[in-house]
Tab-separated table of C-alpha atoms in Angstrom:
chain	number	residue	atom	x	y	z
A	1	UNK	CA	2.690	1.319	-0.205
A	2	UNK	CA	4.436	-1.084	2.151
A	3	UNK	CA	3.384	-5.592	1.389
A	4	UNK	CA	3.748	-8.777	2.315
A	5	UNK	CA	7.023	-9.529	0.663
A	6	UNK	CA	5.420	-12.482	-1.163
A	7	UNK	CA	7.278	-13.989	-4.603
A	8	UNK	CA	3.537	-13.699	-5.980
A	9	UNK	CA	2.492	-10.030	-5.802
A	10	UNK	CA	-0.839	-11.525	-5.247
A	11	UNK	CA	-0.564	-13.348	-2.326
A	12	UNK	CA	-1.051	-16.475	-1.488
A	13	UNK	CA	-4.896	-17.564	-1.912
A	14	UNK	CA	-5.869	-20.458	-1.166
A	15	UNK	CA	-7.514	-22.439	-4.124
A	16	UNK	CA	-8.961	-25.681	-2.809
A	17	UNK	CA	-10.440	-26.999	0.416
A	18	UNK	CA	-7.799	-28.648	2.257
A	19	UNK	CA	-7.430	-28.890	6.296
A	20	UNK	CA	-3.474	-29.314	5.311
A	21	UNK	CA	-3.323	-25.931	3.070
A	22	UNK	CA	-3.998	-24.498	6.102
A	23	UNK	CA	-0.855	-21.985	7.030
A	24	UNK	CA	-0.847	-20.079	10.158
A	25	UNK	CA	1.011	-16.697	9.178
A	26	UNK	CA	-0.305	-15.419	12.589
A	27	UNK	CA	-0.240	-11.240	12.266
A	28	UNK	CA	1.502	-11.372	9.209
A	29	UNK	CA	-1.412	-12.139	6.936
A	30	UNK	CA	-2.311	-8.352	6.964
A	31	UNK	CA	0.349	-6.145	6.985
A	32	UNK	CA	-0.060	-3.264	9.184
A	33	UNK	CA	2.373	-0.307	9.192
A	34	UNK	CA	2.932	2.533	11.766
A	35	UNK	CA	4.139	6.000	10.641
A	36	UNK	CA	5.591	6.422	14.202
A	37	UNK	CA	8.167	3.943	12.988
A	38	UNK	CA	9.628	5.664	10.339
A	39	UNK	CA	12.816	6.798	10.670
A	40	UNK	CA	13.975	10.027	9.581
A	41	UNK	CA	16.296	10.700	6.462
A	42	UNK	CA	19.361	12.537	6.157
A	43	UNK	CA	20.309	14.540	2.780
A	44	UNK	CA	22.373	17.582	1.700
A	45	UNK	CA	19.809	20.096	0.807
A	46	UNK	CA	20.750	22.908	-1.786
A	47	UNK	CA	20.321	26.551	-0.659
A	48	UNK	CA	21.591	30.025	-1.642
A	49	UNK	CA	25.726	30.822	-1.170
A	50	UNK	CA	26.489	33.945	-2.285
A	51	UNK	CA	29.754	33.191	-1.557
A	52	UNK	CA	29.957	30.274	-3.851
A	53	UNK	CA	30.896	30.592	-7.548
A	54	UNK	CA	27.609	28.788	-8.831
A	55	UNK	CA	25.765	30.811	-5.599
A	56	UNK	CA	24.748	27.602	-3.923
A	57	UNK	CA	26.035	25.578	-1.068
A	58	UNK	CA	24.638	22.616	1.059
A	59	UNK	CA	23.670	22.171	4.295
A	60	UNK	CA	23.342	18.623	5.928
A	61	UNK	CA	19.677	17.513	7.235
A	62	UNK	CA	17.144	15.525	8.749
A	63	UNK	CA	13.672	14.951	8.392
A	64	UNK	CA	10.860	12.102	8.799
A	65	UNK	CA	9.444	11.533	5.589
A	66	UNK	CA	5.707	10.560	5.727
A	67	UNK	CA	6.457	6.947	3.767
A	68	UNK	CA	9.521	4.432	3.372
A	69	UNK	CA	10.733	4.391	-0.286
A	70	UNK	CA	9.947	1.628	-1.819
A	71	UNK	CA	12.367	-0.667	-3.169
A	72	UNK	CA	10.966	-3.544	-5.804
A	73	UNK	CA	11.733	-7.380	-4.353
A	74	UNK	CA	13.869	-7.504	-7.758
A	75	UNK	CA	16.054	-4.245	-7.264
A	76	UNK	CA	19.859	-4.135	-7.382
A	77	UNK	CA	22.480	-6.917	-6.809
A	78	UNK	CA	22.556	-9.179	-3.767
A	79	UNK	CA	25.514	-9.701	-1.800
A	80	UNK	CA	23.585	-11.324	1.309
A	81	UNK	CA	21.595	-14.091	2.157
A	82	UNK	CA	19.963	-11.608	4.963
A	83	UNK	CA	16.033	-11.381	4.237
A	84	UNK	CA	14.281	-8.431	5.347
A	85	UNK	CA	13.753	-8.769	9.239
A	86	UNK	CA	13.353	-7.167	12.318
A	87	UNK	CA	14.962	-3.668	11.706
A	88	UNK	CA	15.808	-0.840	9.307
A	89	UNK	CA	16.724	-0.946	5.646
A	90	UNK	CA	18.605	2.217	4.827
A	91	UNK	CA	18.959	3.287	1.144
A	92	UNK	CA	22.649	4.999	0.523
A	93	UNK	CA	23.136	7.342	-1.986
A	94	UNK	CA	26.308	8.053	-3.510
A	95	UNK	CA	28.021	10.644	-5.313
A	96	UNK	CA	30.797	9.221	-7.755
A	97	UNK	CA	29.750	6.747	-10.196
A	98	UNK	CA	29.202	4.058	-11.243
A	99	UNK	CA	29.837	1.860	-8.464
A	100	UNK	CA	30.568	-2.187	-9.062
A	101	UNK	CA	30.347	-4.923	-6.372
A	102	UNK	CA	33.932	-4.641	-5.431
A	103	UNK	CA	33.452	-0.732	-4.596
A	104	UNK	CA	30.267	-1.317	-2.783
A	105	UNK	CA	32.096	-4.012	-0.631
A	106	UNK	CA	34.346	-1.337	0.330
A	107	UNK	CA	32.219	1.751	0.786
A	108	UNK	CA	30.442	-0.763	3.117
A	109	UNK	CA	33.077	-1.470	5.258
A	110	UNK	CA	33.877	2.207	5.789
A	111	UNK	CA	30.574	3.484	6.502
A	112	UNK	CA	30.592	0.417	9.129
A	113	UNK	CA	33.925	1.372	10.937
A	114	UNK	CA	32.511	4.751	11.059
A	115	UNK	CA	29.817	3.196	12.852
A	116	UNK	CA	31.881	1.283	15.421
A	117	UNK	CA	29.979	-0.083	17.937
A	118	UNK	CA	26.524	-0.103	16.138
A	119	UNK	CA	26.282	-2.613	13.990
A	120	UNK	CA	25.214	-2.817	9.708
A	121	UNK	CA	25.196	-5.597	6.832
A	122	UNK	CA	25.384	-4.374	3.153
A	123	UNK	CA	22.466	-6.419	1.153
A	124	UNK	CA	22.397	-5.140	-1.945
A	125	UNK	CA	23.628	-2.307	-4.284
A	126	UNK	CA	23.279	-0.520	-7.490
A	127	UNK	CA	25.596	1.687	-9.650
A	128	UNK	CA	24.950	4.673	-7.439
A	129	UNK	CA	23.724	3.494	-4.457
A	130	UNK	CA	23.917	0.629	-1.916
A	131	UNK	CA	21.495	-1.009	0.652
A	132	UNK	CA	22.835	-1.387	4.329
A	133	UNK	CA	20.310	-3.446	6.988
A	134	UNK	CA	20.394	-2.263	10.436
A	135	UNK	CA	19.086	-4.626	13.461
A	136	UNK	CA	18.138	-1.860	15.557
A	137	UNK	CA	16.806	1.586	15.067
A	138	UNK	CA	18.840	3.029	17.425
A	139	UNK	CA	21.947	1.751	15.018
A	140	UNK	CA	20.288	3.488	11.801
A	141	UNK	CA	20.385	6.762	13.641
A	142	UNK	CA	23.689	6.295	14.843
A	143	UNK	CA	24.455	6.360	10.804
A	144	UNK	CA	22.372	9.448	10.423
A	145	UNK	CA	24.514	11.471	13.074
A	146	UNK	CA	28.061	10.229	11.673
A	147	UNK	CA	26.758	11.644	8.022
A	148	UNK	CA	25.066	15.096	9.432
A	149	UNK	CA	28.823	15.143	11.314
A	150	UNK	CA	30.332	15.065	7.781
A	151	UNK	CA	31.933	11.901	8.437
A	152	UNK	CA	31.033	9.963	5.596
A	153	UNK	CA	32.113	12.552	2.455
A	154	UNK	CA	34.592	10.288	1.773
A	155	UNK	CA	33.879	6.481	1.833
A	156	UNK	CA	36.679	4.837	-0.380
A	157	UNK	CA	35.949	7.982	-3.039
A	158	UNK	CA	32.733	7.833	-3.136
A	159	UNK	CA	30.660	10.868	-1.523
A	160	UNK	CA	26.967	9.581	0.547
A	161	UNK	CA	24.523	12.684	-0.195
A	162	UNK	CA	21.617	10.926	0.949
A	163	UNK	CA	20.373	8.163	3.022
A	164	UNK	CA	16.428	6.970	3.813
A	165	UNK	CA	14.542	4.727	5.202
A	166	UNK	CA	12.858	1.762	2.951
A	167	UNK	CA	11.181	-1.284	2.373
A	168	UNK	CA	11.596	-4.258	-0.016
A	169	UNK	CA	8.005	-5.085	-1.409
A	170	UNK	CA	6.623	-6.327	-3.814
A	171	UNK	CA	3.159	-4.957	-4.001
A	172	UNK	CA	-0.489	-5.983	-6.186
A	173	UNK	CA	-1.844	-3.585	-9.064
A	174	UNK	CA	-4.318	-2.502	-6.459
A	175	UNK	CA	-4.931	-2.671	-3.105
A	176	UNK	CA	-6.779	-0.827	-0.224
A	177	UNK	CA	-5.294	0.782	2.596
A	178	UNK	CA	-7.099	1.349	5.621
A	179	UNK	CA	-6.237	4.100	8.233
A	180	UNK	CA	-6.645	4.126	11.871
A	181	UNK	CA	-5.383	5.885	14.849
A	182	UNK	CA	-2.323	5.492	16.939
A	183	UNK	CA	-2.239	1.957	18.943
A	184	UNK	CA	-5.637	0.385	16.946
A	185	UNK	CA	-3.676	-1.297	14.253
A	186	UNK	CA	-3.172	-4.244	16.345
A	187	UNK	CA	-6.563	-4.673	17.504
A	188	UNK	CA	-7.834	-4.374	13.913
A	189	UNK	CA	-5.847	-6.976	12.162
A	190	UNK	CA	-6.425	-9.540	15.256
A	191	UNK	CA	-10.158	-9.186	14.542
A	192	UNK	CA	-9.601	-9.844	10.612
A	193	UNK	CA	-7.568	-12.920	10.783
A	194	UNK	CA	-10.151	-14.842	11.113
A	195	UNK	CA	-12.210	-13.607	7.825
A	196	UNK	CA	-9.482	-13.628	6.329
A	197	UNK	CA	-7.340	-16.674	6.607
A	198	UNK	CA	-9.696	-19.076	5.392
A	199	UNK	CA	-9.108	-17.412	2.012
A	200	UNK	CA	-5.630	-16.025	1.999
A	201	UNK	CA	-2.440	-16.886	4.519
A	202	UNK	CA	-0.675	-13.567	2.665
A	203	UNK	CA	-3.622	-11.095	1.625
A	204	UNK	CA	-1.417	-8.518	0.143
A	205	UNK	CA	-4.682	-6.224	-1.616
A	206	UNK	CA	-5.583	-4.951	2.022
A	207	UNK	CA	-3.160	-3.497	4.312
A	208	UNK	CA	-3.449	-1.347	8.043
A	209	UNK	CA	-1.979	1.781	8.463
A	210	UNK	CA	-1.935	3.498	12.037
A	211	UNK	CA	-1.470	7.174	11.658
A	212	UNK	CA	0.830	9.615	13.960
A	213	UNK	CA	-0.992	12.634	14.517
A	214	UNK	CA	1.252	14.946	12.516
A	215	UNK	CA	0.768	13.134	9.438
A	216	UNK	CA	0.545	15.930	7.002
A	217	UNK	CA	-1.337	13.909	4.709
A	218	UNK	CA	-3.428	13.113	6.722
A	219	UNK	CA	-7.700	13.643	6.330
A	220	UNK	CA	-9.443	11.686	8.379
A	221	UNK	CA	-13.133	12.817	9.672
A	222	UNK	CA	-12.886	15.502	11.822
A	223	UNK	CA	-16.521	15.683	13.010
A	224	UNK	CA	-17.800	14.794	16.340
A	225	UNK	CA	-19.740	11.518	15.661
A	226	UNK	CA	-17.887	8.861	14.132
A	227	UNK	CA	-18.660	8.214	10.238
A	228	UNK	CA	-20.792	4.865	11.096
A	229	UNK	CA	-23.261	6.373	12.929
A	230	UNK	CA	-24.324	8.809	9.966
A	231	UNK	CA	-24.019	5.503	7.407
A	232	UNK	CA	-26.863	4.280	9.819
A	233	UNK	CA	-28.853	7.445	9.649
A	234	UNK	CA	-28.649	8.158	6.002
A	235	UNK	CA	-28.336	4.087	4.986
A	236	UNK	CA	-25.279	4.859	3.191
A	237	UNK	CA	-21.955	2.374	2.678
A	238	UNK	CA	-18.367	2.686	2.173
A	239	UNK	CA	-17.926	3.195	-1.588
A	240	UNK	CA	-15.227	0.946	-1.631
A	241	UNK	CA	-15.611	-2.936	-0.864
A	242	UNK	CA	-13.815	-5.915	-1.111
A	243	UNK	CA	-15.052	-9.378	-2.385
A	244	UNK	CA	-12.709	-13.015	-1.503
A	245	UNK	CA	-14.097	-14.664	-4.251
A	246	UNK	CA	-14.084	-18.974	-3.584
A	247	UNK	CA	-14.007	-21.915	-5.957
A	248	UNK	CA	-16.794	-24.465	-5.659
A	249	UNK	CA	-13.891	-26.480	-3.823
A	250	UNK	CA	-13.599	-23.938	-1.211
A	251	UNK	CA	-17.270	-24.073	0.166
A	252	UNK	CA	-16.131	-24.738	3.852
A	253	UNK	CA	-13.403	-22.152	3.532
A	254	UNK	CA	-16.254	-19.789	2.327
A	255	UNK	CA	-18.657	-20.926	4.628
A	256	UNK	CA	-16.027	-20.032	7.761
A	257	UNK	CA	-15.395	-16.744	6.682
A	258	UNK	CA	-19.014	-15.867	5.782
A	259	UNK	CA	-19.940	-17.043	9.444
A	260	UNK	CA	-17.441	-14.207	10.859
A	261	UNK	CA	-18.711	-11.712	9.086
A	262	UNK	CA	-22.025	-12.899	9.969
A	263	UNK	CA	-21.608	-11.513	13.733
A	264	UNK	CA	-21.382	-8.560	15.897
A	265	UNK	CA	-19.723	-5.356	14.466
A	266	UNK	CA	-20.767	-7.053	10.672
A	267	UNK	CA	-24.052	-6.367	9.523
A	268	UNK	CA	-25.304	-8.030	6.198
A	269	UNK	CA	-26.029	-5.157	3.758
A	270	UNK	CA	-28.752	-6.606	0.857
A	271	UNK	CA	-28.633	-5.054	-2.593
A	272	UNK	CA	-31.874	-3.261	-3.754
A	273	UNK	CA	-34.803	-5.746	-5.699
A	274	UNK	CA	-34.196	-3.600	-8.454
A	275	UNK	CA	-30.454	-4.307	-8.493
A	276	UNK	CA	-31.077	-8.331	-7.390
A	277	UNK	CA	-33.211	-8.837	-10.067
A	278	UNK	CA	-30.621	-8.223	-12.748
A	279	UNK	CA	-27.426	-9.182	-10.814
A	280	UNK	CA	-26.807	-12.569	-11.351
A	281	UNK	CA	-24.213	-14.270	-8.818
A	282	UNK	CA	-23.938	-15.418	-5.300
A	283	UNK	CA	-22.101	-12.862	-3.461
A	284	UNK	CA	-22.642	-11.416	0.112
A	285	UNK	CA	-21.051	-7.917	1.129
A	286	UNK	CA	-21.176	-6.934	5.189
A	287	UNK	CA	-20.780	-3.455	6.440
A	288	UNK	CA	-18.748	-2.887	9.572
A	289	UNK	CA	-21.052	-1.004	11.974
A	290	UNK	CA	-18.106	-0.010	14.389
A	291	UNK	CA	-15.128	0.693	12.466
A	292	UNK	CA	-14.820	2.537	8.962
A	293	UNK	CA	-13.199	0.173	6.463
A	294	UNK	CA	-14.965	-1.173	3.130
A	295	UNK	CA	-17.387	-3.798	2.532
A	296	UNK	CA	-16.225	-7.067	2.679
A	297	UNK	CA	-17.688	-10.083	0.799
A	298	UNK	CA	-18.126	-13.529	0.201
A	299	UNK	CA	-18.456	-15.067	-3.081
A	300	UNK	CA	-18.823	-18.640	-3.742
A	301	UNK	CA	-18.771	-21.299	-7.040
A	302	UNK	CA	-15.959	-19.015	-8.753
A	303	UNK	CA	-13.578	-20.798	-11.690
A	304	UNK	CA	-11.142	-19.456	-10.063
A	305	UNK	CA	-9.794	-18.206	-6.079
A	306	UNK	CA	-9.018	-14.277	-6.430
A	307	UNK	CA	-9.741	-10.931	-5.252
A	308	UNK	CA	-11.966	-8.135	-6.003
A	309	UNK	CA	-11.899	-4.460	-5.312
A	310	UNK	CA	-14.704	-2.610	-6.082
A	311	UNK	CA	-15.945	1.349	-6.688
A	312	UNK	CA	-19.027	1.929	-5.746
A	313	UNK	CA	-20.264	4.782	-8.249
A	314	UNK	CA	-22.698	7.406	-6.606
A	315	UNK	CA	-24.126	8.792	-9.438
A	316	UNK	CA	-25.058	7.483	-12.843
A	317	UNK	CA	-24.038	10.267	-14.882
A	318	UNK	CA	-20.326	10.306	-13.000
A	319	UNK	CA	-19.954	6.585	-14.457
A	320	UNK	CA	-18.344	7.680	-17.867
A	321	UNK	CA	-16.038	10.073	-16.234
A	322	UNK	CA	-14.736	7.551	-13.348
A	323	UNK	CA	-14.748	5.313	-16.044
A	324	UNK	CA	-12.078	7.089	-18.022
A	325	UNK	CA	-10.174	8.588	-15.060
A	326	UNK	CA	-9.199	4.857	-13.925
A	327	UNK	CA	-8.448	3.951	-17.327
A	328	UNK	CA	-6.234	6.155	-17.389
A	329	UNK	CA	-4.559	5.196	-14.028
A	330	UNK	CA	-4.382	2.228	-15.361
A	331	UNK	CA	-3.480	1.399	-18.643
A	332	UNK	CA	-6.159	-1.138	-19.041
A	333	UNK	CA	-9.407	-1.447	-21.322
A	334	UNK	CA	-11.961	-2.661	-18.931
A	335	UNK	CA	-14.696	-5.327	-19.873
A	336	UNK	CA	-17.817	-3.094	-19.966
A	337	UNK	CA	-21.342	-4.372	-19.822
A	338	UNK	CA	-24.937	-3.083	-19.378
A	339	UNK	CA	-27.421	-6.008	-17.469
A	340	UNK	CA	-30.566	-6.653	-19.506
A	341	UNK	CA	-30.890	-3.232	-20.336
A	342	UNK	CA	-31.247	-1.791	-16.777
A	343	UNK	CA	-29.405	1.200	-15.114
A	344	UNK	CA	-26.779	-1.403	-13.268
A	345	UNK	CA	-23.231	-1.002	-14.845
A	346	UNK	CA	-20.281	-2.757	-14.699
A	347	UNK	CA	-16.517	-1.888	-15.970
A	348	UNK	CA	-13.771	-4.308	-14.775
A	349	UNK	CA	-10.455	-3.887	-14.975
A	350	UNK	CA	-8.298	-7.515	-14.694
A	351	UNK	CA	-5.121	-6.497	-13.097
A	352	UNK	CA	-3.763	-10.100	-13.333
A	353	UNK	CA	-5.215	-13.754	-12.792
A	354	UNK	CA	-6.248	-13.486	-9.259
A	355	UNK	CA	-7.248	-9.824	-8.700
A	356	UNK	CA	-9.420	-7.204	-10.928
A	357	UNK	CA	-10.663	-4.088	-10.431
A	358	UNK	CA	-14.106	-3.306	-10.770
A	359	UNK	CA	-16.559	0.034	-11.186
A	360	UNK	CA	-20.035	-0.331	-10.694
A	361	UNK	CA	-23.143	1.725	-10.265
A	362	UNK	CA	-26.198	-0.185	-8.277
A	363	UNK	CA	-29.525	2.103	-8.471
A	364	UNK	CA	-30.459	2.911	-4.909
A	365	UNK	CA	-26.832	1.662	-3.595
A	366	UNK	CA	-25.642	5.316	-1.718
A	367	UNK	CA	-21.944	4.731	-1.536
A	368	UNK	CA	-20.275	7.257	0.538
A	369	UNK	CA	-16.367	7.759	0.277
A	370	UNK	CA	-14.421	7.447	3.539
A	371	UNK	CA	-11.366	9.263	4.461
A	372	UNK	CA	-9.660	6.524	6.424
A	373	UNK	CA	-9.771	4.670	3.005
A	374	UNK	CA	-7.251	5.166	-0.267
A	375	UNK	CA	-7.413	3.466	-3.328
A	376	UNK	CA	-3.694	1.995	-3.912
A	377	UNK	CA	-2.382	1.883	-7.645
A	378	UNK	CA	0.992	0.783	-8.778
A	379	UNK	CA	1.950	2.935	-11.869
A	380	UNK	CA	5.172	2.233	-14.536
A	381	UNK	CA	6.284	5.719	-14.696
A	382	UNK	CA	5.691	9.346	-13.270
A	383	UNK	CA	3.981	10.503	-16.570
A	384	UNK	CA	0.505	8.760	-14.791
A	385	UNK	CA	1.463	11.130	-11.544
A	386	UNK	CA	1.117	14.587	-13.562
A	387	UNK	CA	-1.410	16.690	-11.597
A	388	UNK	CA	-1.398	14.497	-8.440
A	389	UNK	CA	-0.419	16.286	-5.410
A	390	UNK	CA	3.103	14.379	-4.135
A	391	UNK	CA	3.279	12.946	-0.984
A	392	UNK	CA	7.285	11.511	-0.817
A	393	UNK	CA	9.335	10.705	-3.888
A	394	UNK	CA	7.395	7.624	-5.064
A	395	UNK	CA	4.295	8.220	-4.353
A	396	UNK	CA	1.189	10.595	-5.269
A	397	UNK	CA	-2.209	11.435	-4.547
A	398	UNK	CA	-5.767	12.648	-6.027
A	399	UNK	CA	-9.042	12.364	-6.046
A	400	UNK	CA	-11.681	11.132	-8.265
A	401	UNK	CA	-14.619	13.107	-9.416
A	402	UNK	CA	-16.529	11.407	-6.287
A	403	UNK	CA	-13.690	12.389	-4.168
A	404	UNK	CA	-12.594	8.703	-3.544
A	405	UNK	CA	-8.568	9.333	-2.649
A	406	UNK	CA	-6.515	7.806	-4.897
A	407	UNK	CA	-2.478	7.126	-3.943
A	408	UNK	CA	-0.156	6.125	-6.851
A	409	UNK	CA	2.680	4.689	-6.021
A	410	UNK	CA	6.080	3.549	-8.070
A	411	UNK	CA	8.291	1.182	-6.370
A	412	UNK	CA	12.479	1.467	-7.598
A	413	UNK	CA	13.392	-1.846	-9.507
């Protein structure tokens, strides 16, 4: 799970109604990342050597891994004043340890003259491994081919046994990632800058993916009519949705994204009487009636700007169970409450100041998982992974009982 490299995992939300708070990120308000451009990694990879006293050798490869490791904004020592631009990051694994600033300086230098005419800056390192930026692609790979040509088993001592692809980040509790297909990322976020900057000039809790079509991973609808057209037959929504909640100083702000959302492909879904009747606060949620992605909604007169993801819950008796599961995920003790004794329930989970997490079950609300949609989750160790099917090194994925698809995800620090 790739972000907005923001100091504030959060973003940056606006909080009062100013014309001058007004920041024009352009594209970068949403982040939107393409698995075409991943680059592949290069490791040694252990197989059977009779030959070999311990029967193992290693054989150099290279593969494209289906996500960039994630690196934490706070990882390792920095040698640079290089921010993360235009380019590749390549993590470098090495052998001998531990390695100081000194050593890294030099095991820098000779993986660059190995290079020689492509080009590479060392940014960062740790006691076994050290982070080299590359301006071009084409330079990164000319790294991969020097270590698959054994060039690099000996870089002032120290052995590289590995090198991948990453990204600094530094990523929210929770956030929603929406997948599309090849070439639509671009035409997606365009359409949600307006919604969305009136609230946020960094919204870090939503981000664009655009699939390659041999993402393993993968499991998007494979049926013949797209998803919104049976939402319209059987009056279903997305089960997830996502709420910009405004101060009462950030009515115009409100009022500009509201307006958006209020025209062609949004459509203005209205809660059930029963649920109105017992649901006390001004919020609006609009379905998108061309494109599968979650609710979105407006809500005004909050004490504070901040975000809200929501879980739609299907059915009642699933409540406890989802309930637990995302506890569990989480760490957290959610603030539970029952509305004047009706069948609406609420659990929410506050992830921090500005964002929370939130399960609810609205009678008559028919929420209907999507599987362009995952439910992002940064966990503090691998022990919350057990029983999650692994997708790359640092992250994971499952399902709820619902079958909602849930990706945890553990950044390096």
């Amino acid at each position: 799970m790739a972000s907005l490299l923001i100091d504030d995992c959060d973003g940056i939300i606006h909080e009062v109604d100013r014309a001058g708070d007004e920041v024009d990120f352009g594209t970068a308000v949403l982040h939107l990342s393409r698995d075409a451009d991943i680059p592949p990694k290069y490791f040694l990879h252990k197989i059977f050597s009779p030959m070999m006293a311990d029967m193992s050798s290693y054989q150099r490869r290279s593969e494209r891994p289906p996500k960039l490791k994630l690196l934490h904004k706070d990882w390792g020592h920095n040698v640079s004043k290089i921010l993360e631009g235009v380019g590749v990051l390549a993590l470098v694994t090495l052998e001998k340890l531990p390695l100081d600033e000194h050593h890294a300086m030099k095991v820098g230098r000779c993986i660059a003259d190995h290079l020689r005419h492509s080009k590479c800056e060392l940014l960062r390192w740790d006691i076994s491994h050290i982070l080299l930026y590359f301006h071009t692609s084409e330079d990164y790979e000319t790294l991969g081919k020097v270590f698959l040509d054994g060039q690099l088993d000996n870089c002032e001592g120290y052995k590289v046994t590995r090198i991948e692809p990453c990204v600094i980040t530094n990523p929210p509790r929770c956030a929603v990632e929406i997948e599309v297909p090849m070439h639509a990322g671009d035409v997606l976020r365009t359409s949600m800058l307006p919604i969305v900057m009136p609230f946020s000039s960094a919204f870090t809790h939503v981000t664009i993916r655009e699939k390659s079509n041999d993402t393993h991973y993968s499991h998007s609808n494979s049926d013949d009519h797209p998803p919104t057209k049976h939402r319209k037959l059987d009056r279903s929504v997305p089960s997830l949705a996502v709420t910009m909640m405004f101060t009462g100083h950030m009515q115009k702000r409100a009022v500009k994204s509201a307006k958006c959302l209020a025209s062609t492909p949004w459509e203005l879904f209205t809660l059930p009487d029963p649920v109105t009747k017992v649901v006390d606060y001004d919020t609006q949620y609009f379905s998108n009636m061309e494109v599968d992605m979650p609710l979105w909604a407006v809500k005004t007169g909050c004490p504070m700007a901040g975000i809200r993801i929501s879980l739609f819950v299907r059915d009642s008796v699933n409540f406890d169970i989802m309930d637990q599961f995302y506890r569990n995920i989480t760490g957290l003790t959610p603030f539970e409450r029952d509305l004047n004794n009706s069948d609406v329930r609420y659990a929410t989970f506050t992830l921090s100041q500005k964002a929370e997490f939130t399960l609810v079950y609205y009678p008559g609300v028919v929420p209907e998982p999507l599987d362009n949609l995952s439910l992002y989750f940064r966990i503090d160790n691998q022990s919350k992974a057990i029983g999650a099917e692994k997708i790359s090194d640092d992250h994971w994925q499952l399902r709820d009982i619902e079958g909602n698809r849930v990706v945890l995800f553990l950044p390096t620090i």
